[in-house]
CSV table of C-alpha atoms in Angstrom, one decimal:
chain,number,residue,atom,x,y,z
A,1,UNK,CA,0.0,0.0,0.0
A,2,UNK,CA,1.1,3.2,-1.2
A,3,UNK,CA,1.9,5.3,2.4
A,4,UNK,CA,2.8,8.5,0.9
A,5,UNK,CA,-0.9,8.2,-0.9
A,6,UNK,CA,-2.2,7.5,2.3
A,7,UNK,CA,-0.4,10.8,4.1
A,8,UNK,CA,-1.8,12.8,2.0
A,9,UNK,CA,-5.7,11.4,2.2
A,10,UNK,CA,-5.0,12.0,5.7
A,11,UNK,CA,-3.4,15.3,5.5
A,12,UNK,CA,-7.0,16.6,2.6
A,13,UNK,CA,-9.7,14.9,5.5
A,14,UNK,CA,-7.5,17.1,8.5
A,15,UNK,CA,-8.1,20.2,6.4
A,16,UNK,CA,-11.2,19.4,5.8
A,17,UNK,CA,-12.0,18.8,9.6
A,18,UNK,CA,-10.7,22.2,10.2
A,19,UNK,CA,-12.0,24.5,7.4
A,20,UNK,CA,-15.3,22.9,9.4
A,21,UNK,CA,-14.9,24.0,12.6
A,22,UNK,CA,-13.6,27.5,11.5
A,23,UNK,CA,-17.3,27.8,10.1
A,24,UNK,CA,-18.8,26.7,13.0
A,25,UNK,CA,-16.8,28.2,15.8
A,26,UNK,CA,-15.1,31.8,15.7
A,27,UNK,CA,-11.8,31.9,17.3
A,28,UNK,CA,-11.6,33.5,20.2
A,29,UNK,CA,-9.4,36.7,20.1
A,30,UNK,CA,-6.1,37.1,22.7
A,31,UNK,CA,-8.7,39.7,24.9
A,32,UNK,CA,-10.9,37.2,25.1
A,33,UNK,CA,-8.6,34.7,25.7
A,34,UNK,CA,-7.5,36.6,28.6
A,35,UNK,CA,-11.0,37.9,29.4
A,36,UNK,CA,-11.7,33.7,29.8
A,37,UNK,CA,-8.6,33.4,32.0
A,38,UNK,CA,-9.4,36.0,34.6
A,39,UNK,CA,-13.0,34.7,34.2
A,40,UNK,CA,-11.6,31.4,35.3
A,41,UNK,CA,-8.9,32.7,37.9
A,42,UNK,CA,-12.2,34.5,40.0
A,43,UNK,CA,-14.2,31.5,40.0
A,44,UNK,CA,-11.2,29.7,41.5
A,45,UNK,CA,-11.1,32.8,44.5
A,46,UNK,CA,-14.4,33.1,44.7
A,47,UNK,CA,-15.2,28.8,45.7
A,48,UNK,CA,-12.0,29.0,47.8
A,49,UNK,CA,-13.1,32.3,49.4
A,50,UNK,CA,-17.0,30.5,49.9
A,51,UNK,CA,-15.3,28.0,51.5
A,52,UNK,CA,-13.4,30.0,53.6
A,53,UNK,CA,-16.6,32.1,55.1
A,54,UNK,CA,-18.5,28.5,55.3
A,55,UNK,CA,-15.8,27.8,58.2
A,56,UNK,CA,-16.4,31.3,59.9
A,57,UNK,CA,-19.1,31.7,62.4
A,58,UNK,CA,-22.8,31.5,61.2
A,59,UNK,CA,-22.8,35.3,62.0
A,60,UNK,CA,-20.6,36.2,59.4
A,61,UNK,CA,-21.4,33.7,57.1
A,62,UNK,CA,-24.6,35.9,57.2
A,63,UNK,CA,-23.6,39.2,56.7
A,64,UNK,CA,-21.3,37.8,53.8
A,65,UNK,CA,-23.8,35.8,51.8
A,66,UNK,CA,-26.2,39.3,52.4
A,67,UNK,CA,-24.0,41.4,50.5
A,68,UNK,CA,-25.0,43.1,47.3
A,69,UNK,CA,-24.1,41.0,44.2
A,70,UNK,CA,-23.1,42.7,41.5
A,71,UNK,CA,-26.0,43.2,38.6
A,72,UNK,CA,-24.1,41.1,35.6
A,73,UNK,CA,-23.4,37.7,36.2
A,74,UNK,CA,-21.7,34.8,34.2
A,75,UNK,CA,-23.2,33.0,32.1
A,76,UNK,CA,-23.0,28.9,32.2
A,77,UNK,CA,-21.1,28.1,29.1
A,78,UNK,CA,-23.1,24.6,29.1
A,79,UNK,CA,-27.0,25.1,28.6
A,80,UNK,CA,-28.5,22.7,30.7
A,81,UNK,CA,-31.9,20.4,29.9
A,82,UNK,CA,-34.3,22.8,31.4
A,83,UNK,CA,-32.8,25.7,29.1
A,84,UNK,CA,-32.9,23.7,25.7
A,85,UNK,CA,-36.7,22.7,26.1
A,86,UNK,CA,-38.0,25.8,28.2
A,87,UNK,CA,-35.4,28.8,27.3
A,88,UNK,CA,-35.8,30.6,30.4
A,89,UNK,CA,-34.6,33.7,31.4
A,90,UNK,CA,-30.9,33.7,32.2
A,91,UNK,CA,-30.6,35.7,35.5
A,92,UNK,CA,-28.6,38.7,36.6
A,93,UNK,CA,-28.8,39.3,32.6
A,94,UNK,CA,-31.8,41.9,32.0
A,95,UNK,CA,-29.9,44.7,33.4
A,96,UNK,CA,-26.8,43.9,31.2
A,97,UNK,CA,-29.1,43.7,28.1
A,98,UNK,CA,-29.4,47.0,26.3
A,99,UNK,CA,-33.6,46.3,25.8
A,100,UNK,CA,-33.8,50.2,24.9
A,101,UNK,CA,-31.8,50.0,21.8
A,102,UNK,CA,-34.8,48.5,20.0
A,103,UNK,CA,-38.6,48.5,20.3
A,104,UNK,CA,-39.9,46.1,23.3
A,105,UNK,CA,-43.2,45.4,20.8
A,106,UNK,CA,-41.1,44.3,18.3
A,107,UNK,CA,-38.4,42.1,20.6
A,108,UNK,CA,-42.0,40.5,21.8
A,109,UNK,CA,-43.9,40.0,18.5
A,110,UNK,CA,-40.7,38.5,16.7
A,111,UNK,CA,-40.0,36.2,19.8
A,112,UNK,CA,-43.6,35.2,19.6
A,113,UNK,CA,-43.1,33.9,15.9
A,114,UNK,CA,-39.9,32.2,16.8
A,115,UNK,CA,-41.4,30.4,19.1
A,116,UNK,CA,-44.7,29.7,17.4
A,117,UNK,CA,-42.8,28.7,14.1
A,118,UNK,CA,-43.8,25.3,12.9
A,119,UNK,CA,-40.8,25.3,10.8
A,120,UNK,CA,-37.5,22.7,12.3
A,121,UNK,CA,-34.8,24.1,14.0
A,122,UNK,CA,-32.3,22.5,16.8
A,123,UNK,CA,-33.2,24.6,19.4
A,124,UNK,CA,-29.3,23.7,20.8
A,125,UNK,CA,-27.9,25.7,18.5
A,126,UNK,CA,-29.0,28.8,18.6
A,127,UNK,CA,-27.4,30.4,21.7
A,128,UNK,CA,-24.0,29.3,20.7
A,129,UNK,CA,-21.3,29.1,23.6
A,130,UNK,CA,-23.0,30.9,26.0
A,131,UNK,CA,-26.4,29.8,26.8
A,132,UNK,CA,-29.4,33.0,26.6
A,133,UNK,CA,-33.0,33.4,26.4
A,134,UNK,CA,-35.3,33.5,23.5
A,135,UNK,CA,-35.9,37.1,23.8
A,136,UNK,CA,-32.2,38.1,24.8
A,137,UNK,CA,-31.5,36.6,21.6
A,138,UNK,CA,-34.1,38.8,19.5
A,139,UNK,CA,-33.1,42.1,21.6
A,140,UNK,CA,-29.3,41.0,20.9
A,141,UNK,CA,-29.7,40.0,17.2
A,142,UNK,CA,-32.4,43.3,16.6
A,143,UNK,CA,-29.5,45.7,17.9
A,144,UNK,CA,-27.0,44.0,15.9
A,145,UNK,CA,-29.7,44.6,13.0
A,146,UNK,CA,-30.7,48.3,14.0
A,147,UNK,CA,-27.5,50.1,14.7
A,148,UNK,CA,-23.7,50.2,12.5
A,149,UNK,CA,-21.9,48.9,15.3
A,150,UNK,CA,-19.2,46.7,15.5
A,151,UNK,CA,-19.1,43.1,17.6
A,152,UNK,CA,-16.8,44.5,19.9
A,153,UNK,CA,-18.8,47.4,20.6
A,154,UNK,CA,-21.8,44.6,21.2
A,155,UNK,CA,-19.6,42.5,23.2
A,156,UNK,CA,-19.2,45.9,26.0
A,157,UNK,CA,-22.9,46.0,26.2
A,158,UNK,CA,-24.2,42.7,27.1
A,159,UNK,CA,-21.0,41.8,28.7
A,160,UNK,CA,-20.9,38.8,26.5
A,161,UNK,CA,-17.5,37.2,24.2
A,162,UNK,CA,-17.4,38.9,20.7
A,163,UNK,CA,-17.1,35.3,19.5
A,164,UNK,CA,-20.0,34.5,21.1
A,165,UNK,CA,-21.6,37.2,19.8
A,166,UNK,CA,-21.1,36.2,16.7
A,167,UNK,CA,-22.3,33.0,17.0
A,168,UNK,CA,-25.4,34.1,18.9
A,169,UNK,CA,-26.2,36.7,15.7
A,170,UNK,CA,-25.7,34.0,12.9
A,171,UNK,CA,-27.8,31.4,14.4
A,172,UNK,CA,-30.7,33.9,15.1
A,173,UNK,CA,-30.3,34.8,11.0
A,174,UNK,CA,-30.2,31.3,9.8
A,175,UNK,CA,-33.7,30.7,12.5
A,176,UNK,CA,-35.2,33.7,10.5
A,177,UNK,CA,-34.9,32.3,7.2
A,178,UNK,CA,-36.7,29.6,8.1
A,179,UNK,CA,-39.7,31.7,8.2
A,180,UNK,CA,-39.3,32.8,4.6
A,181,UNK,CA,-42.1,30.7,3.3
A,182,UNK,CA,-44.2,32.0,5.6
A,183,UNK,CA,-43.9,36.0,6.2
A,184,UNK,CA,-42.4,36.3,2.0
A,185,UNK,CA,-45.3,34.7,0.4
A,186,UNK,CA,-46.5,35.7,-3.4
A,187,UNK,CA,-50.0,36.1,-3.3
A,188,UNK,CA,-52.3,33.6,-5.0
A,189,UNK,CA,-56.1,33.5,-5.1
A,190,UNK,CA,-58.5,35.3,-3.2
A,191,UNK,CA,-55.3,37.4,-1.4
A,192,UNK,CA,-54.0,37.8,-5.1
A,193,UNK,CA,-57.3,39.7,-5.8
A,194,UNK,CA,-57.3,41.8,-3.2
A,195,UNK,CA,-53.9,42.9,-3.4
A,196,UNK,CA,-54.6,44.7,-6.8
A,197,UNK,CA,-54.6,48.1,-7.2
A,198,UNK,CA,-54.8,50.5,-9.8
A,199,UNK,CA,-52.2,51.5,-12.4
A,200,UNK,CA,-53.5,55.4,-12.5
A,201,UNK,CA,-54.9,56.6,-8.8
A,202,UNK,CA,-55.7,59.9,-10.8
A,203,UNK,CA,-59.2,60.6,-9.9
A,204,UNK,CA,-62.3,59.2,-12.2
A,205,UNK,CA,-59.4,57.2,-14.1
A,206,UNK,CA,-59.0,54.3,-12.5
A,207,UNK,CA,-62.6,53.1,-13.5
A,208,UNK,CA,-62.5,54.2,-16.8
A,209,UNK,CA,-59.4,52.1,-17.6
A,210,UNK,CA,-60.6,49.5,-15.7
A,211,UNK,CA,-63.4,49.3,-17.9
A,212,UNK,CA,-60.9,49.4,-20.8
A,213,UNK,CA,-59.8,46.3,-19.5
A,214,UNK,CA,-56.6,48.0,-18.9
A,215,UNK,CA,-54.0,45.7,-16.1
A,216,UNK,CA,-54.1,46.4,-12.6
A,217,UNK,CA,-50.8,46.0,-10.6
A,218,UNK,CA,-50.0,43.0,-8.0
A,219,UNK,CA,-46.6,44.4,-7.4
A,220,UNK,CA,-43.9,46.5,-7.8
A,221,UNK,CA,-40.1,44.8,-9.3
A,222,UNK,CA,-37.2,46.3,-8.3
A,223,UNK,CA,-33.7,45.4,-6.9
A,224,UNK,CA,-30.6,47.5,-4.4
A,225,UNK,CA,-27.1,46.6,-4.1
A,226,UNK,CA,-26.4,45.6,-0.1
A,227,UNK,CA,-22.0,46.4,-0.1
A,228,UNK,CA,-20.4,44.4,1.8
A,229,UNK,CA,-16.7,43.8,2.5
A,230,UNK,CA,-14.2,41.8,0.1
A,231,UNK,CA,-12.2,38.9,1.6
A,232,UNK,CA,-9.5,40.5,0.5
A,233,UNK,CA,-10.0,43.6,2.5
A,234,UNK,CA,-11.7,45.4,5.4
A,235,UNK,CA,-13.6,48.6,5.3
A,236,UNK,CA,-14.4,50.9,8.1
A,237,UNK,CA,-17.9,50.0,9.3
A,238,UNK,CA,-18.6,53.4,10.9
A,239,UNK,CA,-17.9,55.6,7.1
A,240,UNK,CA,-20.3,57.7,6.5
A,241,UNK,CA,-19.1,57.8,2.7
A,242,UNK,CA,-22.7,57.2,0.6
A,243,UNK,CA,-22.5,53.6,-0.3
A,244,UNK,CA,-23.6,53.8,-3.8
A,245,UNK,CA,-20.5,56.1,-4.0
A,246,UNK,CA,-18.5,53.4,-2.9
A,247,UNK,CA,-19.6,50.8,-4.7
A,248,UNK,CA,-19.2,53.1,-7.9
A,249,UNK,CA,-15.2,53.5,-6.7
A,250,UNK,CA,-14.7,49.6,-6.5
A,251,UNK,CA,-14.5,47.9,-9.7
A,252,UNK,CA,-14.5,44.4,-8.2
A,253,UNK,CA,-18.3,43.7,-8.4
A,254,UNK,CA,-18.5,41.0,-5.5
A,255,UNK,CA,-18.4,44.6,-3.3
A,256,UNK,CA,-22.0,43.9,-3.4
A,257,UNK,CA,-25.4,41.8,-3.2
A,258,UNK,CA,-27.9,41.9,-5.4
A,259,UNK,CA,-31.1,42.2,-3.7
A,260,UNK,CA,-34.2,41.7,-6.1
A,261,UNK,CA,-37.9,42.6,-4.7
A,262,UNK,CA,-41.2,42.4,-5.4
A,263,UNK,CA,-43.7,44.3,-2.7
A,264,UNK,CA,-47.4,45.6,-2.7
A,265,UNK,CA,-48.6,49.2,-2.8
A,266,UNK,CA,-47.7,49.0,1.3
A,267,UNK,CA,-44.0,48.7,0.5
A,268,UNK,CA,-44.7,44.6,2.0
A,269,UNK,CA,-42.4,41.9,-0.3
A,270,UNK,CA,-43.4,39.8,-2.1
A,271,UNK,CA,-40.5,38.4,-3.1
A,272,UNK,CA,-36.8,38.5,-2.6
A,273,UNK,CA,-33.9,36.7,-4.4
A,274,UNK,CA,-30.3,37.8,-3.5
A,275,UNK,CA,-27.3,37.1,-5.7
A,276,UNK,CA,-23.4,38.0,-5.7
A,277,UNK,CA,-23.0,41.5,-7.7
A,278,UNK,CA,-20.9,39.6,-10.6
A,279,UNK,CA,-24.8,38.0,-11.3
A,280,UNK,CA,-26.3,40.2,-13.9
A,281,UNK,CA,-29.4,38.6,-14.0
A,282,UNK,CA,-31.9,40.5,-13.9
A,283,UNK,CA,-36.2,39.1,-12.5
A,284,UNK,CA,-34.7,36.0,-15.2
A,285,UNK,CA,-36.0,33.5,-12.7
A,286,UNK,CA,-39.2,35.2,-11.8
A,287,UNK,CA,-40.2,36.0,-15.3
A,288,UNK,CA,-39.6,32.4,-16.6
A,289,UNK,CA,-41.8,31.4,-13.3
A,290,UNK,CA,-44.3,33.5,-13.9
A,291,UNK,CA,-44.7,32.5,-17.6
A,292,UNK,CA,-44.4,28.4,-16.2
A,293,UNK,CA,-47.3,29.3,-13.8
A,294,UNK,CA,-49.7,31.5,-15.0
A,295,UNK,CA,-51.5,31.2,-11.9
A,296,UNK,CA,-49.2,33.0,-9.6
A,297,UNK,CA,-50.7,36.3,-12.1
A,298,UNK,CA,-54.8,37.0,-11.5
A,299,UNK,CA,-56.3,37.6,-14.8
A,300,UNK,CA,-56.0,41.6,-15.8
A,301,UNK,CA,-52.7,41.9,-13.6
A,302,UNK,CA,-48.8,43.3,-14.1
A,303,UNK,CA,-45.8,44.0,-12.2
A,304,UNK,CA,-44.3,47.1,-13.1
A,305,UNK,CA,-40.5,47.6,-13.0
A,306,UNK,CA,-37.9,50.1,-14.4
A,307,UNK,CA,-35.9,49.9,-17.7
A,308,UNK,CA,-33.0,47.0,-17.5
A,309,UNK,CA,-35.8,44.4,-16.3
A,310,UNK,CA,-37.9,42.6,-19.3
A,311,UNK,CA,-40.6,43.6,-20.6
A,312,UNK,CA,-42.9,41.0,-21.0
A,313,UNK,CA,-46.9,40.3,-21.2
A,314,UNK,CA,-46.5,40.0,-17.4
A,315,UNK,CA,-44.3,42.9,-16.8
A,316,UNK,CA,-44.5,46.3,-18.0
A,317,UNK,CA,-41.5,49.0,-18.2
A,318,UNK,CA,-41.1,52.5,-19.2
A,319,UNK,CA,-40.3,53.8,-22.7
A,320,UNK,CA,-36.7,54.3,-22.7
A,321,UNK,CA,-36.7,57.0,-25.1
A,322,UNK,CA,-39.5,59.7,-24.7
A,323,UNK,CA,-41.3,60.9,-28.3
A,324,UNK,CA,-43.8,62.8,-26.5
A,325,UNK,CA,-46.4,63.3,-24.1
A,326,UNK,CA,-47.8,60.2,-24.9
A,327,UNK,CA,-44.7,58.2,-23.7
A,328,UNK,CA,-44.0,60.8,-20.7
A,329,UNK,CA,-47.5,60.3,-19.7
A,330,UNK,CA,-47.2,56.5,-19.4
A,331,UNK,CA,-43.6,56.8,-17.6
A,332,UNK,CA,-45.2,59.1,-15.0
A,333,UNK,CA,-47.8,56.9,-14.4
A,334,UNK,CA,-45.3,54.4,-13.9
A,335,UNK,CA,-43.0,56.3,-11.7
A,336,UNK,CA,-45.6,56.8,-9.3
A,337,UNK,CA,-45.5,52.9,-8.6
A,338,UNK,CA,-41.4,52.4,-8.8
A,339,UNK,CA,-41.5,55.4,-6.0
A,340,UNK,CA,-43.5,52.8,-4.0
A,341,UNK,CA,-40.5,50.1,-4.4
A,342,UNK,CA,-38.0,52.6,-3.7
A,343,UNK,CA,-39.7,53.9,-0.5
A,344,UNK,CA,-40.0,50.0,0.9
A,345,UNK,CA,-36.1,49.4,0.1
A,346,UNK,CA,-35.4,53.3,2.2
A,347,UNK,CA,-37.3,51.6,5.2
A,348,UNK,CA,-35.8,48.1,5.0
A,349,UNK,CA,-32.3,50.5,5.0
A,350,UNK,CA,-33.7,53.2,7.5
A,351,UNK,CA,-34.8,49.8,9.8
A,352,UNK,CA,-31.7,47.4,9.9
A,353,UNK,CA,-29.1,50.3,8.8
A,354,UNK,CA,-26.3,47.1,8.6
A,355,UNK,CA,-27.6,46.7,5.3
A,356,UNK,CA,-25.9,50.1,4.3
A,357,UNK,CA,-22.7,48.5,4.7
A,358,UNK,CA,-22.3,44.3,5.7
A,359,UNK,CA,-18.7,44.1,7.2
A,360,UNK,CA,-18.5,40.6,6.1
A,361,UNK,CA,-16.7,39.0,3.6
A,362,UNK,CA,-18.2,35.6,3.1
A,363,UNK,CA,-21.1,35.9,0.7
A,364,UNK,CA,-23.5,32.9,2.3
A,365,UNK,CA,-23.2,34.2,5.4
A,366,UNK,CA,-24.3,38.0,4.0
A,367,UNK,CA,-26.8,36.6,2.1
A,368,UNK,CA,-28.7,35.1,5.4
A,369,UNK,CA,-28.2,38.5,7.2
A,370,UNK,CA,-30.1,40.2,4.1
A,371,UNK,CA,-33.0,37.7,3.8
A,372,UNK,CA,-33.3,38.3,7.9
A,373,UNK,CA,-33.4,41.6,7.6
A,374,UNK,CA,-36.2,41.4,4.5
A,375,UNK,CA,-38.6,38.9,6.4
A,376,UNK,CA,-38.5,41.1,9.3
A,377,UNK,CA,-39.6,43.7,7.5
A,378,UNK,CA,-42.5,42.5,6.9
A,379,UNK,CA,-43.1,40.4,10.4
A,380,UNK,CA,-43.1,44.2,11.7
A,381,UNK,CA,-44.9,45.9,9.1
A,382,UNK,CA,-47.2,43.1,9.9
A,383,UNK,CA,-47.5,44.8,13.7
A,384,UNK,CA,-48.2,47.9,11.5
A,385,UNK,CA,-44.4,49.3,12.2
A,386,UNK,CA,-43.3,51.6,9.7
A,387,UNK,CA,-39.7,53.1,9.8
A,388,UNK,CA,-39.2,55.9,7.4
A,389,UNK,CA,-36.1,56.2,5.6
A,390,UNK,CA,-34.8,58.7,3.1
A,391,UNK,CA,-34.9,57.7,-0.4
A,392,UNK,CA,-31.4,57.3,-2.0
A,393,UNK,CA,-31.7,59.8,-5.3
A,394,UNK,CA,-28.5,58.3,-6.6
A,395,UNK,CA,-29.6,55.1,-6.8
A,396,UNK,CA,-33.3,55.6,-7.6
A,397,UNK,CA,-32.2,58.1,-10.1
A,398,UNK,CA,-29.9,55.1,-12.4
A,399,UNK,CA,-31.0,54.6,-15.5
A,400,UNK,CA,-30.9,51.4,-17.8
A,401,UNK,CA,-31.1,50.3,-21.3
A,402,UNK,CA,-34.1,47.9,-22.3
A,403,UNK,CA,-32.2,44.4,-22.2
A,404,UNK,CA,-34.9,42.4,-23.1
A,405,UNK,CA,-38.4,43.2,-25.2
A,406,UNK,CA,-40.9,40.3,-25.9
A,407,UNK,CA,-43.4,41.6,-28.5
A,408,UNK,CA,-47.0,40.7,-26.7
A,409,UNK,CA,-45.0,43.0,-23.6
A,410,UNK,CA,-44.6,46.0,-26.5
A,411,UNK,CA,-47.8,45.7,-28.0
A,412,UNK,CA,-49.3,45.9,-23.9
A,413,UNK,CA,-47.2,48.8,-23.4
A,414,UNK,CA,-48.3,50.7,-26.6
A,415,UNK,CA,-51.6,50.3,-25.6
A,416,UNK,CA,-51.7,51.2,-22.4
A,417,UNK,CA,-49.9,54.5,-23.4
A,418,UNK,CA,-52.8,54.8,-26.2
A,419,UNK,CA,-55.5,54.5,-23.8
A,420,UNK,CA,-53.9,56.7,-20.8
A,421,UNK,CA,-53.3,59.5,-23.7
A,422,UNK,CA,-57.0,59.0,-25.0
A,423,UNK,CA,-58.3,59.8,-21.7
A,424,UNK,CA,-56.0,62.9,-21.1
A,425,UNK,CA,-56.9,64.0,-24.6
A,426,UNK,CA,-61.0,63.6,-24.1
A,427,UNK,CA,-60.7,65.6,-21.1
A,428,UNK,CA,-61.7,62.6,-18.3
A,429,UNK,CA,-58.6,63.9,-16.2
């Protein structure tokens, strides 16, 4: 038997083992190696000074054991039984978690669908080294969400290992996504129906063109660009540079996700597909869906998206090139509905404001932070929270080439513009 084959079988399956637990576990830096030591190095003072005080008379042992305990305690690095089937509250920790940093409505209502969530998930897993609480979780991971702050700066507050941090954050994500089915649903029958609205809300027009038979819109299509960090470097988290500037300035296009959306006239998705930025894709999935399953469209409906998407007998673009009022009547009409989509992507931003700039540089791992941060959108929009955000004007403001036109989606657009110009014309504006 060949040993040098064998040595190097071995030698593939060790780095295999390794590149493993690198995934799973993050290495602990040297502060919190030391942090663990003097961790250690107390417990060891603090049993031998117990058991010092046990030997004293009962009177002191009194006074001792009465004296105020300090508000943060350790947490046990092993959960026990009672914490993996119940996840009660870790004690001495409420006052170390930073609960004002995000709503307490929304810590409860997304705790509530965690728990409630028929979807599978090792319950084990998701406090990572240190054992915590359903809801210290949610107010952890929300924070982590909310604010452009670093681990470390995480790690001060709730007086808990960055690495463990990080550990606690990821598995919350990956718990998340397990509710995409569920909160990111595209509306099919009677909820289909109901979540058309009009493609003009001028006054008196809407019915006329609805009598014309003329499509009513389920959704708005639309994508962002989430930067994130490349492997090869490391950004400052805390720049207040605009990102779209920065993404501009870097050539290398995995800088970025893709973030493709579809949401309602309430700025609630629909749909969500994230990609690396190199993908230049663009709704080719959703179009070759929609045309494979003509149910997922209610008869008389479109999705309306900007130029660079395809335009097709399901979704309907603007005219490139103006010739006229005709054609700037139609793209105004439009524009109202692509303001809605760009408005919904503000607040997602204005929400979870780590999406303006992912300090990561592994893109699965950036890609389950993004999906979080889109199903919770809606979970709180749900609980009829909105957060406002300012629209980005450079980004809104990009505009594309037609990539793709599919004759039935021309002959649509031409006349829709007809009718919307007859009706301007005749006076029922």
């Amino acid at each position: 038997m060949d040993t040098g084959g064998v040595g190097e079988y071995v030698q593939a399956a060790g780095r295999a083992v390794l590149d493993m637990v690198e995934r799973e576990w993050e290495p602990l830096s040297q502060a919190e190696l030391e942090q663990r030591l003097d961790q250690a190095v107390e417990e060891i003072l603090e049993a031998d000074l117990i058991a010092k005080v046990r030997a004293q008379p009962q009177t002191i042992y009194v006074q001792l054991v009465q004296a105020p305990q300090p508000e943060t305690q350790v947490l046990s690095t092993e959960p026990t039984k009672g914490d993996v089937l119940q996840e009660e509250e870790t004690p001495g920790t409420q006052e170390s978690l930073d609960s004002d940093s995000v709503d307490s409505n929304a810590v409860k209502h997304v705790t509530d669908l965690l728990q409630n969530s028929k979807a599978h998930y090792n319950r084990a897993r998701l406090a990572g080294r240190a054992r915590l609480s359903l809801s210290h979780t949610v107010v952890l991971s929300l924070t982590l969400l909310s604010k452009r702050i670093s681990y470390r700066s995480v790690s001060n507050r709730f007086c808990l290992e960055k690495g463990n941090i990080h550990r606690i954050f990821f598995s919350f994500c990956e718990r998340v996504n397990l509710l995409e089915e569920e909160l990111i649903p595209w509306p099919v029958g009677c909820e289909a129906a109901e979540s058309l609205f009009p493609l003009s809300s001028l006054p008196g027009q809407a019915e006329a063109l609805e009598e014309q038979r003329v499509p009513q819109v389920l959704g708005v299509l639309g994508h962002t660009r989430i930067p994130i960090r490349l492997p090869i470097g490391k950004q400052d988290v805390e720049s207040t540079v605009s990102e779209v500037k920065r993404m501009r300035k870097e050539a290398h296009p995995d800088s970025w996700l893709n973030l493709e959306l579809v949401c309602d006239c309430k700025g609630r998705f629909l749909h969500c597909r994230i990609s690396k930025g190199s993908d230049v894709d663009r709704a080719g999935a959703l179009r070759d869906r929609l045309k494979q399953h003509p149910e997922l469209m209610p008869p008389g409906s479109c999705l309306v998206a900007r130029p660079g998407y395809p335009l097709t007998a399901q979704i309907l673009t603007p005219h490139v090139v103006s010739q006229g009022p005709r054609e700037d009547l139609y793209n105004k009409t439009l524009e109202v509905h692509l303001n809605v989509l760009d408005q919904a992507v503000a607040n997602l931003k204005g929400r979870f404001q780590r999406l303006r700039y992912l300090d990561m540089g592994n893109y699965e791992r950036a890609r389950v932070v993004v999906l979080s941060a889109c199903i919770l959108h809606n979970a709180l929009l749900d609980m009829g929270q909105v957060v406002e955000g300012g629209v980005d004007e450079e980004e809104a403001g990009v505009l594309e080439v037609e990539v793709e036109v599919e004759q039935e989606g021309l002959n649509k657009r031409e006349a829709i513009s007809d009718l919307l110009y007859k009706d301007l014309d005749s006076g029922s504006m």
